[in-house]
Short mmCIF file of C-alpha atoms in Angstrom, two decimals:
data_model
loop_
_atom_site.label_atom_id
_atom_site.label_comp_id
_atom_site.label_asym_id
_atom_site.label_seq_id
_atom_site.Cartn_x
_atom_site.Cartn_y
_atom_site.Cartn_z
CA UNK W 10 -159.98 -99.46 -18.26
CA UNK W 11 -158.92 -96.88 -15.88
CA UNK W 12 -161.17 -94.18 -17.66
CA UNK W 13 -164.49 -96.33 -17.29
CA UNK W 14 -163.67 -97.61 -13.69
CA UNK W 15 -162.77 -93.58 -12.43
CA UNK W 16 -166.27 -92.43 -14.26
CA UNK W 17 -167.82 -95.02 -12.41
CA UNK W 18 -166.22 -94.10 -9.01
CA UNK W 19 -165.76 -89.94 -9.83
CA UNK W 20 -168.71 -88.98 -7.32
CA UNK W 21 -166.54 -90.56 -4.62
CA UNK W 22 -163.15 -89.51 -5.15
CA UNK W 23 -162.06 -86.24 -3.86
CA UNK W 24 -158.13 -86.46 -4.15
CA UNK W 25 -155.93 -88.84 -5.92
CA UNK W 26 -152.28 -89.59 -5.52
CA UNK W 27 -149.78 -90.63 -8.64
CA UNK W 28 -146.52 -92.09 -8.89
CA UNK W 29 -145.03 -91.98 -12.36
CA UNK W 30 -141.30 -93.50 -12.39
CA UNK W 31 -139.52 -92.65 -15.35
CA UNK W 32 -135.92 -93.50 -15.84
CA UNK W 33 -135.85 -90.56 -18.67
CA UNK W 34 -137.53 -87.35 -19.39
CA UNK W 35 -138.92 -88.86 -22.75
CA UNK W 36 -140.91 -91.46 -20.61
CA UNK W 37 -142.14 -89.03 -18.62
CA UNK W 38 -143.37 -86.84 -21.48
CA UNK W 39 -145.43 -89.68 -22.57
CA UNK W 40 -146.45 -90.64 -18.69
CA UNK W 41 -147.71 -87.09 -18.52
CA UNK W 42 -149.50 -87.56 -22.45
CA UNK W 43 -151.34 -90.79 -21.08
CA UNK W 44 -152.20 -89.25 -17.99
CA UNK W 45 -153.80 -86.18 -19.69
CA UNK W 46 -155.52 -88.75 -21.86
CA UNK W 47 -156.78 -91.05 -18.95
CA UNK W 48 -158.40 -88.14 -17.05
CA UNK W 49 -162.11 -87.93 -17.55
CA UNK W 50 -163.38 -84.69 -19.19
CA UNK W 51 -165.49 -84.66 -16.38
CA UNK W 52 -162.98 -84.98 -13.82
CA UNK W 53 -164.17 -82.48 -10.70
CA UNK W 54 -160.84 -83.36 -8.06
CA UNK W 55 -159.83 -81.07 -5.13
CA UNK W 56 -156.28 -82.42 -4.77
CA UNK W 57 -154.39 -84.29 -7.47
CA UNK W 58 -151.24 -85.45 -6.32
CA UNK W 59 -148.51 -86.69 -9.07
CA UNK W 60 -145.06 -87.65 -8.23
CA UNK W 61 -142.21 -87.59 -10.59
CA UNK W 62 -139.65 -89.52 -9.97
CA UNK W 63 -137.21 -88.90 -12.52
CA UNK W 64 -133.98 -91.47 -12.31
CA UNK W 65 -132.35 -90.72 -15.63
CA UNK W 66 -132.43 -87.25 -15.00
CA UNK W 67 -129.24 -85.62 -16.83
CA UNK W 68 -128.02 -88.68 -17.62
CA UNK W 69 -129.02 -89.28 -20.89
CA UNK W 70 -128.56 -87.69 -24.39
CA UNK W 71 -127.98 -83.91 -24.25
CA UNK W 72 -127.11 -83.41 -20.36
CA UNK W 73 -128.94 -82.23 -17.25
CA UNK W 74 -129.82 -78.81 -18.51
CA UNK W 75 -131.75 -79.79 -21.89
CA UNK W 76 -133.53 -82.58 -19.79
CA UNK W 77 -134.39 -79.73 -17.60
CA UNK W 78 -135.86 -77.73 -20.56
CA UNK W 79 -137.60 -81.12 -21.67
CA UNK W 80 -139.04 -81.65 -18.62
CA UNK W 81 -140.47 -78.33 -18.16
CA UNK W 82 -142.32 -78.28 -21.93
CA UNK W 83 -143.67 -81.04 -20.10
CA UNK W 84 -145.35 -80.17 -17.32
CA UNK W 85 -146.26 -77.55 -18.99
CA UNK W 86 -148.16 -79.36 -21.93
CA UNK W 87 -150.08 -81.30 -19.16
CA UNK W 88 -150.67 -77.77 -17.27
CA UNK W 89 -152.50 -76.33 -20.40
CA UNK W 90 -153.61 -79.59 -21.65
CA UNK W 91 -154.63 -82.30 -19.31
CA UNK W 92 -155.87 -80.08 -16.24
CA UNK W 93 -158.04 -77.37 -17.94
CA UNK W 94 -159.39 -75.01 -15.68
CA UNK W 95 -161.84 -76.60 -13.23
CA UNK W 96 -160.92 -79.83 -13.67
CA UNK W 97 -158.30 -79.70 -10.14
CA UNK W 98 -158.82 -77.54 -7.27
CA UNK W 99 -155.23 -78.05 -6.41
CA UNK W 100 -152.51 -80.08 -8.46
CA UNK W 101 -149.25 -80.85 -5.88
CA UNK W 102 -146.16 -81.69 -8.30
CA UNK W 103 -143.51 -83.40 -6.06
CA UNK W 104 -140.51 -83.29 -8.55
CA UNK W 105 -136.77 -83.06 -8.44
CA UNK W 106 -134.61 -80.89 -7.01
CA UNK W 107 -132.64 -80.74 -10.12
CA UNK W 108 -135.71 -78.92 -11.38
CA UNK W 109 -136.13 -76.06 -8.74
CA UNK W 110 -134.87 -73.07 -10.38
CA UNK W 111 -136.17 -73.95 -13.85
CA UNK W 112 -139.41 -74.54 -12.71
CA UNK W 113 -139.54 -71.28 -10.14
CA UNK W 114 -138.07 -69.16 -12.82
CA UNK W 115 -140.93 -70.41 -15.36
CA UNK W 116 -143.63 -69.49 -12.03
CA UNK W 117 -142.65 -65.97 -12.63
CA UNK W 118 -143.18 -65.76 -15.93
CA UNK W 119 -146.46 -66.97 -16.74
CA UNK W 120 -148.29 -67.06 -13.03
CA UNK W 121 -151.48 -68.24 -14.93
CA UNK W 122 -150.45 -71.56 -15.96
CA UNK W 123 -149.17 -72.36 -12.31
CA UNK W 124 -152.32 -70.85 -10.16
CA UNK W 125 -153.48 -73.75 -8.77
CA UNK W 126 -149.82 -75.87 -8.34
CA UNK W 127 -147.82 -76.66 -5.30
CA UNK W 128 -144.42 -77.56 -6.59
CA UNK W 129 -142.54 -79.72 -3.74
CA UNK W 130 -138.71 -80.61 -4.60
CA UNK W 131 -137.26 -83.77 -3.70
CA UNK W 132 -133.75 -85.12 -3.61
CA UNK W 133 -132.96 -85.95 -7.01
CA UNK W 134 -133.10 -89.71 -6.01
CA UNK W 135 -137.02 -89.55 -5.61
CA UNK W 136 -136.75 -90.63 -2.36
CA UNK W 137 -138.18 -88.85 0.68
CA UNK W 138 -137.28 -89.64 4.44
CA UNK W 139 -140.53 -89.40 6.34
CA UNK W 140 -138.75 -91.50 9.15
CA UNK W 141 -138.00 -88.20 11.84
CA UNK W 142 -141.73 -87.01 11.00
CA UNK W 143 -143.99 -87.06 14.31
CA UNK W 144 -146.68 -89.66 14.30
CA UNK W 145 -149.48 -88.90 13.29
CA UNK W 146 -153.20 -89.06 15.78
CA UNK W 147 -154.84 -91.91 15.20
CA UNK W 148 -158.79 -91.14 14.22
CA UNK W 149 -161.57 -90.68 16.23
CA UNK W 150 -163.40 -93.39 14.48
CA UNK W 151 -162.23 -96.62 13.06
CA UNK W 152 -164.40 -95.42 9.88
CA UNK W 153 -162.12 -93.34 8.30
CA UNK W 154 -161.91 -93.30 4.72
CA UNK W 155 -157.94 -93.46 3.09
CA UNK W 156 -158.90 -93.28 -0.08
CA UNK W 157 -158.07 -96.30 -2.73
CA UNK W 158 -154.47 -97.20 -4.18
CA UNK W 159 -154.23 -98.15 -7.58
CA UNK W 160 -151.71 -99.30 -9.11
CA UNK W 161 -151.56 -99.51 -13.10
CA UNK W 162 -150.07 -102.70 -15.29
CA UNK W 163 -148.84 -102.23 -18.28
CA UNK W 164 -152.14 -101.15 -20.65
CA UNK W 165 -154.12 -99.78 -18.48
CA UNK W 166 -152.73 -96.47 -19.40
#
């Protein structure tokens, strides 16, 4: 569903922003699968936000340092996988903190595979505190386009 309505659409999207909730690094393995999956082939974005919020980080089977490792295969199956080259301009990962130092250490190993990523860290809780950020101008024109929220039932990835 998603896939026909975005082909439909893809000459007038420019950015999209995703929110996959996951309460453990297996669901977001197979978040990250249907996401690769749900993107068009002919997907031409210049920003592709995802945010992974990650609850059950740690918390789980095998502790906080193999879901680390898990998480990383991930993104990095989705890097090579579901965002060939040209497909994103830029890709901006907002992820746990937990996941700094894995994730920077892996950025200076293979610099390829993270070109085009922005990596922003989070408290671990997913939750970010925009409240003391300074407001914002208001437009110029009431015509401003926000772009379109979507927001997926179960199927229609």
């Amino acid at each position: 569903m998603f896939n026909s309505w975005f082909n439909a659409k893809q000459k007038y999207i420019r950015s999209m922003s995703l929110h996959l909730e996951c309460p453990a690094v297996y669901d977001a393995h197979e978040g990250l699968c249907h996401l690769s999956t749900a993107l068009p082939k002919s997907l031409l974005l210049q920003r592709l936000e995802v945010r992974m919020l990650l609850t059950g980080l740690g918390t789980h089977h095998g502790g906080l340092e193999r879901d680390k490792e898990l998480m990383l295969r991930c993104l990095r199956m989705f890097l090579r996988g579901g965002l060939s080259k040209g497909k994103v301009e830029l890709l901006v990962l907002h992820l746990p903190e937990a996941m700094k130092a894995i994730v920077e250490g892996d950025k200076q190993g293979d610099v390829t595979i993270w070109e085009n990523v922005d990596c922003q860290f989070e408290p671990d809780d997913g939750f970010v505190n925009d409240d003391n950020r300074p407001e914002e101008e208001a437009p110029e024109s009431g015509d401003e386009n926000h772009g379109l929220y979507i927001f997926p039932t179960q199927g229609d990835f």
